[in-house]
């Protein structure tokens, strides 16, 4: 009998801490539903004390999700813990995750607390969380750089105080697989009450080792892995869920544990997260990259055709490539459209919203023969994103001719007031952006511009991502259209809209815990 490996997804919390990856409540709900469908065990939905918006999102996810536990993050402070408990009141299964830093560098410089004070605060926090639920997780932040003796001491104390899950974070992605694996083995061995808790790991990818470290920990007895879809997360990101899950599944000979995940949902989740956050998936990314199962070289193709296992260790369909694709076309009616969206976990708050999306679907179906799930996801994101925008694209006319300087005429409305301008540029996108800049004097710098095709074929929609920076604030904007210049204009305006409406929120790991 092999053990169960608990999959704890933190896309909605640590993933969202990635600069520019902030999500709306509605987007979080869509991702949470997709994670639930994939049978993720625990969904960390956010950090409720960060802002009223974060609280609301965690509360709504907690009220909707029934098959996964919903978790909220709290510093080791009463006010944080009480806020999480309040947000999770309606959850079918709730978990409170509380943390405090334990490395010398964090305790001395960030917390300005002695190890004994940190230990006392950790125990107090766990006891407080236990007043609300039996399901309490404790993390010694920056465990990867903490002293093992102190880790043993604090972990023993918080297990005694009632923490059922002990999560060991490699907060800054500093550890190496052999060392991290050994750390987990040592903690389990040395802590007298270690058998009373499940050991978990939470690895960051600063040295590109998040998945390797997580797997080394699993080999050494960790039975929960914290991870994110596409490896999204603070800085270089977290361990990628899809890689951890497929490694454990593919190498059953090495791991004496299994996950309950429906792996055929992986590609769908990956696309959804990429579409919502505007973080593209690189083509050579393991499991979910467009080339992950493509065999280019003739010799490989020959081998795969004769016997697929010559070059394939996993089946593309097992992670959701080419699976369950639903196709709609220009003759599909409103009901079929609604039903397809429902199967994708998408619902609209009102009939008007559904009608607006259906009108966009009809427009798209006129341009594109077959509409796939990915098209629908992008269309819905696009429709919902634009609903509350102050700056809207009204018209765009681009002239691009070989040997001539491209020119764009753009009309936008700002709070309902329309203005137009023309500009030239090195290409049609550059001309369009220059025209927009002339209309909206934002002083923002363009950091990233990317275009990806959503589906195959030259009639595919292009998904454009734009990242802007202004005075340290970083935002991402997305736009999708079969015309990539229009998609680019939408993405740029989307990012500008976010710059104009900054959201004030606390970062869980930035502040001193007092
Ligand atoms: O990276 C980290 O240490 C975290 C903790 C809050 C678990 O995200
Ligand atoms: Zn983290």
Short mmCIF file of C-alpha atoms and ligand atoms in Angstrom, two decimals:
data_model
loop_
_atom_site.label_atom_id
_atom_site.label_comp_id
_atom_site.label_asym_id
_atom_site.label_seq_id
_atom_site.Cartn_x
_atom_site.Cartn_y
_atom_site.Cartn_z
CA UNK A 1 0.00 0.00 0.00
CA UNK A 2 1.54 3.31 -0.96
CA UNK A 3 0.98 6.52 1.03
CA UNK A 4 -1.02 9.44 -0.19
CA UNK A 5 0.89 12.53 -1.28
CA UNK A 6 -1.21 15.59 -0.49
CA UNK A 7 -1.17 18.24 -3.21
CA UNK A 8 -1.48 21.73 -1.78
CA UNK A 9 -1.88 24.32 -4.51
CA UNK A 10 -0.87 27.89 -3.75
CA UNK A 11 -1.40 29.44 -7.19
CA UNK A 12 -4.00 31.79 -5.72
CA UNK A 13 -1.71 32.92 -2.89
CA UNK A 14 2.03 32.53 -3.59
CA UNK A 15 1.33 32.48 -7.35
CA UNK A 16 -0.50 35.75 -7.04
CA UNK A 17 2.49 37.28 -5.22
CA UNK A 18 4.34 37.13 -8.53
CA UNK A 19 4.68 40.75 -9.74
CA UNK A 20 1.84 41.55 -12.09
CA UNK A 21 -0.06 38.29 -11.48
CA UNK A 22 -2.82 39.74 -9.34
CA UNK A 23 -6.22 38.25 -10.08
CA UNK A 24 -9.76 39.42 -9.63
CA UNK A 25 -12.20 37.55 -7.44
CA UNK A 26 -13.93 36.13 -10.48
CA UNK A 27 -10.64 34.90 -11.92
CA UNK A 28 -9.76 33.26 -8.62
CA UNK A 29 -13.07 31.46 -8.59
CA UNK A 30 -12.47 30.11 -12.09
CA UNK A 31 -9.04 28.82 -11.12
CA UNK A 32 -10.29 27.37 -7.82
CA UNK A 33 -13.02 25.46 -9.65
CA UNK A 34 -10.49 24.08 -12.12
CA UNK A 35 -8.24 22.99 -9.23
CA UNK A 36 -11.17 21.33 -7.50
CA UNK A 37 -12.07 19.51 -10.71
CA UNK A 38 -8.45 18.29 -10.90
CA UNK A 39 -8.94 16.97 -7.32
CA UNK A 40 -6.27 19.09 -5.67
CA UNK A 41 -6.41 18.33 -1.93
CA UNK A 42 -5.85 21.82 -0.53
CA UNK A 43 -6.32 25.17 -2.25
CA UNK A 44 -4.55 28.08 -0.58
CA UNK A 45 -6.91 30.82 -1.64
CA UNK A 46 -5.08 33.89 -0.35
CA UNK A 47 -3.99 36.08 2.53
CA UNK A 48 -7.24 37.53 3.89
CA UNK A 49 -5.69 40.32 5.99
CA UNK A 50 -3.94 41.75 2.90
CA UNK A 51 -6.96 43.81 1.85
CA UNK A 52 -10.78 43.70 1.89
CA UNK A 53 -10.61 42.40 -1.71
CA UNK A 54 -8.37 39.51 -0.68
CA UNK A 55 -10.68 38.68 2.22
CA UNK A 56 -13.68 38.69 -0.09
CA UNK A 57 -11.95 36.43 -2.63
CA UNK A 58 -10.93 33.87 0.02
CA UNK A 59 -14.42 33.94 1.52
CA UNK A 60 -16.09 33.43 -1.86
CA UNK A 61 -13.76 30.57 -2.83
CA UNK A 62 -14.37 28.98 0.58
CA UNK A 63 -18.14 29.17 0.07
CA UNK A 64 -18.03 27.66 -3.41
CA UNK A 65 -15.43 24.88 -3.20
CA UNK A 66 -16.73 21.66 -1.71
CA UNK A 67 -14.32 18.85 -2.66
CA UNK A 68 -10.97 20.43 -1.75
CA UNK A 69 -9.96 21.97 1.58
CA UNK A 70 -9.65 25.73 1.39
CA UNK A 71 -6.76 27.35 3.22
CA UNK A 72 -5.98 30.93 4.17
CA UNK A 73 -2.57 32.31 5.12
CA UNK A 74 -1.94 34.20 8.37
CA UNK A 75 1.18 35.60 9.93
CA UNK A 76 1.58 34.35 13.49
CA UNK A 77 -0.63 37.15 14.73
CA UNK A 78 -4.06 37.01 16.36
CA UNK A 79 -5.56 39.56 13.97
CA UNK A 80 -4.38 37.60 10.90
CA UNK A 81 -5.64 34.29 12.27
CA UNK A 82 -9.02 35.71 13.24
CA UNK A 83 -9.39 37.18 9.76
CA UNK A 84 -8.61 33.84 8.09
CA UNK A 85 -11.07 32.06 10.38
CA UNK A 86 -13.74 34.61 9.49
CA UNK A 87 -13.08 34.22 5.75
CA UNK A 88 -13.22 30.43 5.95
CA UNK A 89 -16.44 30.20 8.00
CA UNK A 90 -18.44 28.84 5.07
CA UNK A 91 -15.85 26.29 3.91
CA UNK A 92 -16.74 22.61 3.76
CA UNK A 93 -13.19 21.93 4.95
CA UNK A 94 -11.05 24.79 6.21
CA UNK A 95 -7.34 25.02 6.99
CA UNK A 96 -5.49 27.86 8.70
CA UNK A 97 -1.87 28.22 7.64
CA UNK A 98 0.23 30.33 9.96
CA UNK A 99 3.92 31.14 9.65
CA UNK A 100 6.82 32.99 11.20
CA UNK A 101 10.43 33.24 10.08
CA UNK A 102 13.03 31.09 11.84
CA UNK A 103 16.33 31.79 10.06
CA UNK A 104 18.87 33.96 11.92
CA UNK A 105 18.89 36.52 9.09
CA UNK A 106 15.09 36.90 9.18
CA UNK A 107 14.74 36.83 12.96
CA UNK A 108 17.49 39.42 13.51
CA UNK A 109 16.81 41.79 10.62
CA UNK A 110 13.14 41.45 9.73
CA UNK A 111 11.45 40.39 12.94
CA UNK A 112 13.99 41.81 15.39
CA UNK A 113 13.04 38.99 17.73
CA UNK A 114 15.01 36.38 19.65
CA UNK A 115 14.52 32.69 18.83
CA UNK A 116 12.64 32.24 22.14
CA UNK A 117 10.25 35.06 21.27
CA UNK A 118 9.67 33.55 17.83
CA UNK A 119 8.95 30.16 19.37
CA UNK A 120 6.53 31.65 21.85
CA UNK A 121 4.68 33.57 19.14
CA UNK A 122 4.48 30.48 16.92
CA UNK A 123 2.97 28.37 19.71
CA UNK A 124 0.50 31.10 20.58
CA UNK A 125 -0.54 31.41 16.92
CA UNK A 126 -1.09 27.68 16.49
CA UNK A 127 -3.15 27.53 19.69
CA UNK A 128 -5.25 30.44 18.51
CA UNK A 129 -5.81 28.81 15.11
CA UNK A 130 -6.80 25.58 16.85
CA UNK A 131 -9.64 27.44 18.54
CA UNK A 132 -11.22 27.67 15.11
CA UNK A 133 -10.26 24.38 13.41
CA UNK A 134 -8.41 21.10 13.90
CA UNK A 135 -6.77 21.62 10.52
CA UNK A 136 -3.79 23.88 11.27
CA UNK A 137 -0.57 24.16 9.29
CA UNK A 138 2.57 25.84 10.57
CA UNK A 139 5.52 27.06 8.45
CA UNK A 140 8.90 28.15 9.80
CA UNK A 141 9.61 30.67 7.05
CA UNK A 142 13.08 30.43 5.48
CA UNK A 143 13.55 26.97 7.00
CA UNK A 144 16.10 26.29 4.25
CA UNK A 145 18.46 28.75 5.96
CA UNK A 146 17.41 28.06 9.55
CA UNK A 147 19.46 26.18 12.13
CA UNK A 148 18.33 22.59 12.37
CA UNK A 149 18.46 22.58 16.19
CA UNK A 150 16.11 25.55 16.34
CA UNK A 151 13.81 24.02 13.74
CA UNK A 152 13.58 20.86 15.86
CA UNK A 153 12.74 22.90 18.93
CA UNK A 154 10.05 25.09 17.34
CA UNK A 155 8.46 22.27 15.36
CA UNK A 156 8.19 20.03 18.42
CA UNK A 157 6.51 22.91 20.27
CA UNK A 158 3.98 23.73 17.53
CA UNK A 159 3.06 20.07 17.08
CA UNK A 160 2.39 19.93 20.82
CA UNK A 161 0.29 23.08 20.39
CA UNK A 162 -1.85 21.34 17.77
CA UNK A 163 -0.35 21.86 14.31
CA UNK A 164 -1.18 18.81 12.18
CA UNK A 165 0.87 19.86 9.16
CA UNK A 166 4.43 21.13 9.36
CA UNK A 167 5.48 22.85 6.19
CA UNK A 168 9.20 23.36 5.55
CA UNK A 169 9.66 26.29 3.18
CA UNK A 170 12.78 26.93 1.16
CA UNK A 171 11.64 30.53 0.96
CA UNK A 172 14.54 31.89 -1.07
CA UNK A 173 15.24 28.79 -3.18
CA UNK A 174 18.65 28.30 -1.60
CA UNK A 175 18.81 24.62 -0.80
CA UNK A 176 20.06 21.72 -2.92
CA UNK A 177 18.18 18.43 -3.33
CA UNK A 178 20.56 16.24 -1.31
CA UNK A 179 20.66 18.72 1.58
CA UNK A 180 16.97 19.43 1.57
CA UNK A 181 16.09 15.74 1.49
CA UNK A 182 18.46 15.15 4.39
CA UNK A 183 16.90 18.03 6.34
CA UNK A 184 13.44 16.47 6.04
CA UNK A 185 14.76 13.06 7.10
CA UNK A 186 16.61 14.59 10.05
CA UNK A 187 13.61 16.60 11.26
CA UNK A 188 11.38 13.55 11.11
CA UNK A 189 13.94 11.50 12.95
CA UNK A 190 14.99 13.97 15.63
CA UNK A 191 11.66 15.56 16.59
CA UNK A 192 10.11 13.26 19.20
CA UNK A 193 6.47 13.95 18.20
CA UNK A 194 7.10 14.13 14.43
CA UNK A 195 4.75 11.19 13.85
CA UNK A 196 1.85 13.39 15.00
CA UNK A 197 2.15 15.67 11.95
CA UNK A 198 2.37 15.45 8.20
CA UNK A 199 5.56 16.98 6.83
CA UNK A 200 5.11 19.28 3.88
CA UNK A 201 7.51 21.25 1.68
CA UNK A 202 7.25 24.57 -0.10
CA UNK A 203 10.17 25.20 -2.45
CA UNK A 204 11.02 28.29 -4.45
CA UNK A 205 12.79 28.09 -7.76
CA UNK A 206 15.57 30.69 -7.53
CA UNK A 207 18.20 28.13 -8.53
CA UNK A 208 15.81 26.17 -10.74
CA UNK A 209 15.64 23.42 -8.09
CA UNK A 210 12.14 23.80 -6.64
CA UNK A 211 10.79 20.57 -8.13
CA UNK A 212 14.02 18.62 -7.50
CA UNK A 213 14.06 19.77 -3.86
CA UNK A 214 10.38 18.91 -3.39
CA UNK A 215 10.92 15.43 -4.81
CA UNK A 216 13.99 14.86 -2.64
CA UNK A 217 11.81 15.76 0.33
CA UNK A 218 9.11 13.30 -0.76
CA UNK A 219 11.71 10.53 -1.01
CA UNK A 220 12.64 11.40 2.57
CA UNK A 221 9.12 11.24 3.93
CA UNK A 222 7.37 14.53 3.13
CA UNK A 223 3.72 13.75 2.39
CA UNK A 224 2.50 17.13 1.23
CA UNK A 225 3.96 19.27 -1.53
CA UNK A 226 3.04 22.91 -1.94
CA UNK A 227 3.15 23.93 -5.55
CA UNK A 228 1.59 26.13 -8.20
CA UNK A 229 0.28 25.70 -11.71
CA UNK A 230 3.04 26.45 -14.26
CA UNK A 231 5.41 27.10 -11.32
CA UNK A 232 3.97 30.59 -10.89
CA UNK A 233 5.08 32.40 -7.73
CA UNK A 234 7.22 34.97 -6.03
CA UNK A 235 10.41 35.78 -8.05
CA UNK A 236 11.43 32.64 -9.99
CA UNK A 237 8.29 30.91 -8.78
CA UNK A 238 7.35 27.82 -6.80
CA UNK A 239 7.59 24.11 -7.59
CA UNK A 240 5.40 23.41 -10.62
CA UNK A 241 2.42 21.23 -9.67
CA UNK A 242 2.36 19.46 -13.02
CA UNK A 243 6.03 18.45 -12.77
CA UNK A 244 5.80 17.19 -9.19
CA UNK A 245 2.63 15.21 -9.86
CA UNK A 246 3.85 13.64 -13.09
CA UNK A 247 7.28 12.79 -11.64
CA UNK A 248 5.65 10.93 -8.76
CA UNK A 249 3.27 9.17 -11.12
CA UNK A 250 5.83 8.31 -13.79
CA UNK A 251 8.47 7.11 -11.32
CA UNK A 252 6.29 4.91 -9.13
CA UNK A 253 9.35 2.71 -8.81
CA UNK A 254 11.05 5.43 -6.74
CA UNK A 255 8.24 7.13 -4.83
CA UNK A 256 6.25 5.14 -2.31
CA UNK A 257 3.29 7.48 -2.54
CA UNK A 258 0.57 8.55 -4.94
CA UNK A 259 -1.60 11.60 -5.52
CA UNK A 260 -5.36 11.57 -6.05
CA UNK A 261 -5.13 14.03 -8.93
CA UNK A 262 -7.01 13.72 -12.18
CA UNK A 263 -3.96 14.45 -14.31
CA UNK A 264 -6.02 14.84 -17.49
CA UNK A 265 -7.02 18.28 -16.14
CA UNK A 266 -3.41 19.54 -16.01
CA UNK A 267 -3.21 21.17 -19.44
CA UNK A 268 -6.58 22.84 -18.97
CA UNK A 269 -5.46 24.31 -15.62
CA UNK A 270 -2.16 25.44 -17.09
CA UNK A 271 -3.87 27.27 -19.94
CA UNK A 272 -6.39 28.84 -17.66
CA UNK A 273 -3.74 30.22 -15.31
CA UNK A 274 -1.62 31.45 -18.20
CA UNK A 275 -4.61 33.10 -19.83
CA UNK A 276 -5.79 34.78 -16.64
CA UNK A 277 -2.39 36.00 -15.42
CA UNK A 278 -0.90 36.79 -18.83
CA UNK A 279 2.19 34.72 -17.97
CA UNK A 280 2.90 32.67 -21.09
CA UNK A 281 4.08 29.06 -20.85
CA UNK A 282 7.42 28.57 -22.57
CA UNK A 283 7.18 26.01 -25.41
CA UNK A 284 9.80 23.70 -23.91
CA UNK A 285 8.25 23.74 -20.42
CA UNK A 286 7.91 20.20 -19.06
CA UNK A 287 4.42 18.65 -19.26
CA UNK A 288 2.49 21.77 -20.31
CA UNK A 289 4.75 23.43 -22.90
CA UNK A 290 3.58 23.22 -26.51
CA UNK A 291 6.66 21.13 -27.42
CA UNK A 292 6.55 18.85 -24.40
CA UNK A 293 5.17 15.98 -26.43
CA UNK A 294 6.26 17.06 -29.93
CA UNK A 295 8.79 14.88 -31.70
CA UNK A 296 10.66 16.94 -34.24
CA UNK A 297 13.74 14.95 -35.15
CA UNK A 298 13.08 12.24 -37.72
CA UNK A 299 14.87 9.63 -35.68
CA UNK A 300 12.61 10.29 -32.69
CA UNK A 301 9.48 10.19 -34.82
CA UNK A 302 10.55 6.90 -36.29
CA UNK A 303 11.15 5.48 -32.82
CA UNK A 304 7.83 6.76 -31.46
CA UNK A 305 5.91 5.35 -34.42
CA UNK A 306 7.47 1.90 -33.96
CA UNK A 307 7.04 1.85 -30.19
CA UNK A 308 5.93 5.00 -28.38
CA UNK A 309 7.95 4.29 -25.24
CA UNK A 310 11.23 4.55 -27.13
CA UNK A 311 11.07 8.33 -26.65
CA UNK A 312 7.95 8.95 -24.56
CA UNK A 313 7.86 8.39 -20.81
CA UNK A 314 4.34 9.77 -20.41
CA UNK A 315 1.28 9.87 -22.62
CA UNK A 316 0.19 13.28 -23.82
CA UNK A 317 -3.45 12.39 -23.24
CA UNK A 318 -2.75 11.53 -19.58
CA UNK A 319 -2.03 15.20 -18.85
CA UNK A 320 -4.87 16.48 -20.98
CA UNK A 321 -3.32 17.17 -24.36
CA UNK A 322 -5.82 16.52 -27.12
CA UNK A 323 -8.30 15.27 -24.52
CA UNK A 324 -11.88 16.37 -23.91
CA UNK A 325 -11.71 19.09 -26.52
CA UNK A 326 -15.10 20.52 -27.17
CA UNK A 327 -15.66 22.29 -30.40
CA UNK A 328 -18.22 24.98 -31.12
CA UNK A 329 -18.82 26.70 -34.43
CA UNK A 330 -20.76 29.58 -35.93
CA UNK A 331 -23.99 27.57 -35.88
CA UNK A 332 -23.78 26.78 -32.18
CA UNK A 333 -26.59 28.42 -30.25
CA UNK A 334 -26.72 30.30 -27.00
CA UNK A 335 -27.67 27.19 -25.06
CA UNK A 336 -24.77 25.12 -26.38
CA UNK A 337 -22.50 28.05 -25.60
CA UNK A 338 -23.82 28.27 -22.04
CA UNK A 339 -23.53 24.49 -21.52
CA UNK A 340 -19.94 24.42 -22.77
CA UNK A 341 -18.99 27.23 -20.45
CA UNK A 342 -20.65 25.43 -17.56
CA UNK A 343 -18.56 22.33 -18.25
CA UNK A 344 -15.49 24.57 -18.13
CA UNK A 345 -16.63 25.86 -14.74
CA UNK A 346 -17.57 29.29 -16.09
CA UNK A 347 -20.78 30.95 -15.03
CA UNK A 348 -21.99 34.50 -15.45
CA UNK A 349 -23.48 36.70 -12.77
CA UNK A 350 -26.26 37.95 -15.06
CA UNK A 351 -27.97 37.24 -18.37
CA UNK A 352 -26.53 40.50 -19.75
CA UNK A 353 -23.00 39.25 -19.12
CA UNK A 354 -23.80 35.94 -20.80
CA UNK A 355 -25.32 37.81 -23.74
CA UNK A 356 -22.23 40.03 -24.08
CA UNK A 357 -19.97 36.97 -24.11
CA UNK A 358 -22.26 35.20 -26.59
CA UNK A 359 -22.13 38.22 -28.92
CA UNK A 360 -18.31 38.11 -28.75
CA UNK A 361 -18.44 34.37 -29.41
CA UNK A 362 -20.51 34.94 -32.56
CA UNK A 363 -18.04 37.57 -33.76
CA UNK A 364 -15.19 35.16 -33.19
CA UNK A 365 -17.01 32.27 -34.86
CA UNK A 366 -17.39 34.42 -37.98
CA UNK A 367 -13.63 34.75 -38.19
CA UNK A 368 -12.56 31.36 -36.91
CA UNK A 369 -13.93 28.01 -38.04
CA UNK A 370 -13.75 25.96 -34.88
CA UNK A 371 -13.87 27.38 -31.39
CA UNK A 372 -12.04 25.31 -28.79
CA UNK A 373 -12.09 25.35 -24.99
CA UNK A 374 -8.99 27.53 -24.98
CA UNK A 375 -10.74 30.08 -27.23
CA UNK A 376 -13.70 30.15 -24.87
CA UNK A 377 -11.51 30.62 -21.80
CA UNK A 378 -9.68 33.52 -23.50
CA UNK A 379 -12.93 35.04 -24.71
CA UNK A 380 -14.47 34.95 -21.26
CA UNK A 381 -11.35 36.42 -19.64
CA UNK A 382 -11.34 39.13 -22.28
CA UNK A 383 -15.04 39.94 -21.85
CA UNK A 384 -14.93 39.99 -18.05
CA UNK A 385 -11.66 41.94 -17.93
CA UNK A 386 -13.00 44.70 -20.08
CA UNK A 387 -16.29 45.10 -18.20
CA UNK A 388 -15.04 47.57 -15.59
CA UNK A 389 -12.25 49.26 -17.53
CA UNK A 390 -12.10 53.04 -17.46
CA UNK A 391 -10.15 53.21 -20.72
CA UNK A 392 -11.72 51.31 -23.60
CA UNK A 393 -10.64 50.70 -27.17
CA UNK A 394 -13.24 52.18 -29.49
CA UNK A 395 -11.58 51.97 -32.91
CA UNK A 396 -8.25 51.03 -34.43
CA UNK A 397 -7.09 51.46 -38.00
CA UNK A 398 -3.61 50.35 -38.99
CA UNK A 399 -1.78 50.88 -42.26
CA UNK A 400 1.16 48.56 -42.81
CA UNK A 401 2.74 48.23 -46.22
CA UNK A 402 6.11 46.94 -47.37
CA UNK A 403 8.54 49.82 -47.80
CA UNK A 404 6.27 52.29 -45.95
CA UNK A 405 6.30 53.47 -42.32
CA UNK A 406 3.43 51.81 -40.46
CA UNK A 407 0.77 54.15 -39.12
CA UNK A 408 -2.04 53.65 -36.61
CA UNK A 409 -5.15 55.69 -35.81
CA UNK A 410 -6.53 54.88 -32.41
CA UNK A 411 -9.76 56.00 -30.74
CA UNK A 412 -10.23 55.31 -27.06
CA UNK A 413 -12.72 56.41 -24.47
CA UNK A 414 -11.61 57.44 -20.99
CA UNK A 415 -14.50 57.47 -18.52
CA UNK A 416 -16.84 57.73 -21.49
CA UNK A 417 -15.03 60.60 -23.27
CA UNK A 418 -13.69 59.68 -26.70
CA UNK A 419 -10.43 60.89 -28.20
CA UNK A 420 -8.49 59.90 -31.33
CA UNK A 421 -4.92 60.26 -32.47
CA UNK A 422 -2.61 58.93 -35.17
CA UNK A 423 1.04 57.84 -34.79
CA UNK A 424 3.77 56.17 -36.80
CA UNK A 425 6.09 53.46 -35.58
CA UNK A 426 8.62 50.83 -36.54
CA UNK A 427 5.80 48.32 -36.93
CA UNK A 428 2.00 48.29 -36.59
CA UNK A 429 2.16 47.39 -32.88
CA UNK A 430 4.73 50.08 -32.16
CA UNK A 431 2.58 52.66 -34.02
CA UNK A 432 -0.50 51.57 -32.04
CA UNK A 433 1.29 51.80 -28.70
CA UNK A 434 2.68 55.23 -29.59
CA UNK A 435 -0.82 56.46 -30.41
CA UNK A 436 -2.16 55.09 -27.12
CA UNK A 437 0.72 56.73 -25.24
CA UNK A 438 -0.15 60.04 -26.87
CA UNK A 439 -3.72 59.66 -25.61
CA UNK A 440 -2.95 58.36 -22.11
CA UNK A 441 -0.01 60.08 -20.53
CA UNK A 442 0.77 57.38 -17.96
CA UNK A 443 4.58 57.59 -17.67
CA UNK A 444 4.66 53.80 -17.49
CA UNK A 445 7.54 51.78 -18.95
CA UNK A 446 6.90 48.78 -21.14
CA UNK A 447 8.82 45.83 -19.66
CA UNK A 448 7.48 42.85 -21.57
CA UNK A 449 5.49 42.34 -24.75
CA UNK A 450 4.62 38.80 -25.80
CA UNK A 451 2.34 37.16 -28.37
CA UNK A 452 1.21 33.54 -28.28
CA UNK A 453 -1.23 31.62 -30.40
CA UNK A 454 -4.09 30.22 -28.34
CA UNK A 455 -4.84 27.31 -30.66
CA UNK A 456 -3.22 25.95 -33.83
CA UNK A 457 -3.68 27.34 -37.33
CA UNK A 458 -3.24 30.73 -38.95
CA UNK A 459 -6.81 31.68 -37.97
CA UNK A 460 -5.93 31.22 -34.28
CA UNK A 461 -6.50 33.98 -31.77
CA UNK A 462 -3.35 35.70 -30.64
CA UNK A 463 -2.99 36.18 -26.91
CA UNK A 464 -0.92 39.24 -26.10
CA UNK A 465 0.69 40.00 -22.76
CA UNK A 466 1.96 43.45 -21.84
CA UNK A 467 3.84 44.22 -18.64
CA UNK A 468 4.15 47.83 -17.51
CA UNK A 469 6.06 49.39 -14.66
CA UNK A 470 5.40 52.69 -12.99
CA UNK A 471 7.20 53.88 -9.86
CA UNK A 472 7.92 50.30 -8.78
CA UNK A 473 4.39 49.07 -9.42
CA UNK A 474 4.29 46.25 -11.97
CA UNK A 475 1.13 45.23 -13.79
CA UNK A 476 0.28 42.78 -16.54
CA UNK A 477 -2.35 43.31 -19.20
CA UNK A 478 -3.87 40.75 -21.56
CA UNK A 479 -5.74 40.91 -24.81
CA UNK A 480 -6.95 38.25 -27.22
CA UNK A 481 -8.13 38.60 -30.80
CA UNK A 482 -7.66 36.95 -34.18
CA UNK A 483 -6.02 40.26 -35.16
CA UNK A 484 -2.84 40.52 -33.12
CA UNK A 485 -2.61 44.31 -33.46
CA UNK A 486 -6.07 44.62 -31.89
CA UNK A 487 -5.07 42.06 -29.24
CA UNK A 488 -1.96 44.16 -28.55
CA UNK A 489 -3.96 47.37 -28.17
CA UNK A 490 -6.36 45.63 -25.78
CA UNK A 491 -3.48 44.22 -23.72
CA UNK A 492 -1.77 47.60 -23.49
CA UNK A 493 -5.00 49.31 -22.42
CA UNK A 494 -5.73 46.55 -19.94
CA UNK A 495 -2.34 47.14 -18.30
CA UNK A 496 -2.93 50.91 -18.30
CA UNK A 497 -6.30 50.39 -16.62
CA UNK A 498 -4.56 48.43 -13.87
CA UNK A 499 -1.94 51.14 -13.44
CA UNK A 500 -4.72 53.70 -13.01
CA UNK A 501 -6.48 51.67 -10.31
CA UNK A 502 -3.73 50.39 -8.01
CA UNK A 503 -4.81 47.98 -5.28
CA UNK A 504 -3.42 48.57 -1.81
CA UNK A 505 -2.55 45.24 -0.17
CA UNK A 506 -0.15 43.90 2.42
CA UNK A 507 2.50 41.40 1.40
CA UNK A 508 2.57 38.52 3.92
CA UNK A 509 6.34 38.23 4.07
CA UNK A 510 7.30 41.89 3.95
CA UNK A 511 6.15 43.17 7.27
CA UNK A 512 7.49 42.75 10.78
CA UNK A 513 5.24 40.47 12.80
CA UNK A 514 4.05 42.70 15.61
O1 LIG B 1 7.96 31.00 0.71
C1 LIG B 1 7.49 30.98 1.86
O2 LIG B 1 8.19 30.84 2.87
C2 LIG B 1 6.06 31.16 1.99
C3 LIG B 1 5.50 30.91 3.36
C4 LIG B 1 4.48 31.91 3.73
C5 LIG B 1 5.02 29.51 3.46
O3 LIG B 1 5.39 31.42 1.05
ZN1 LIG B 2 6.48 30.96 -0.84
#
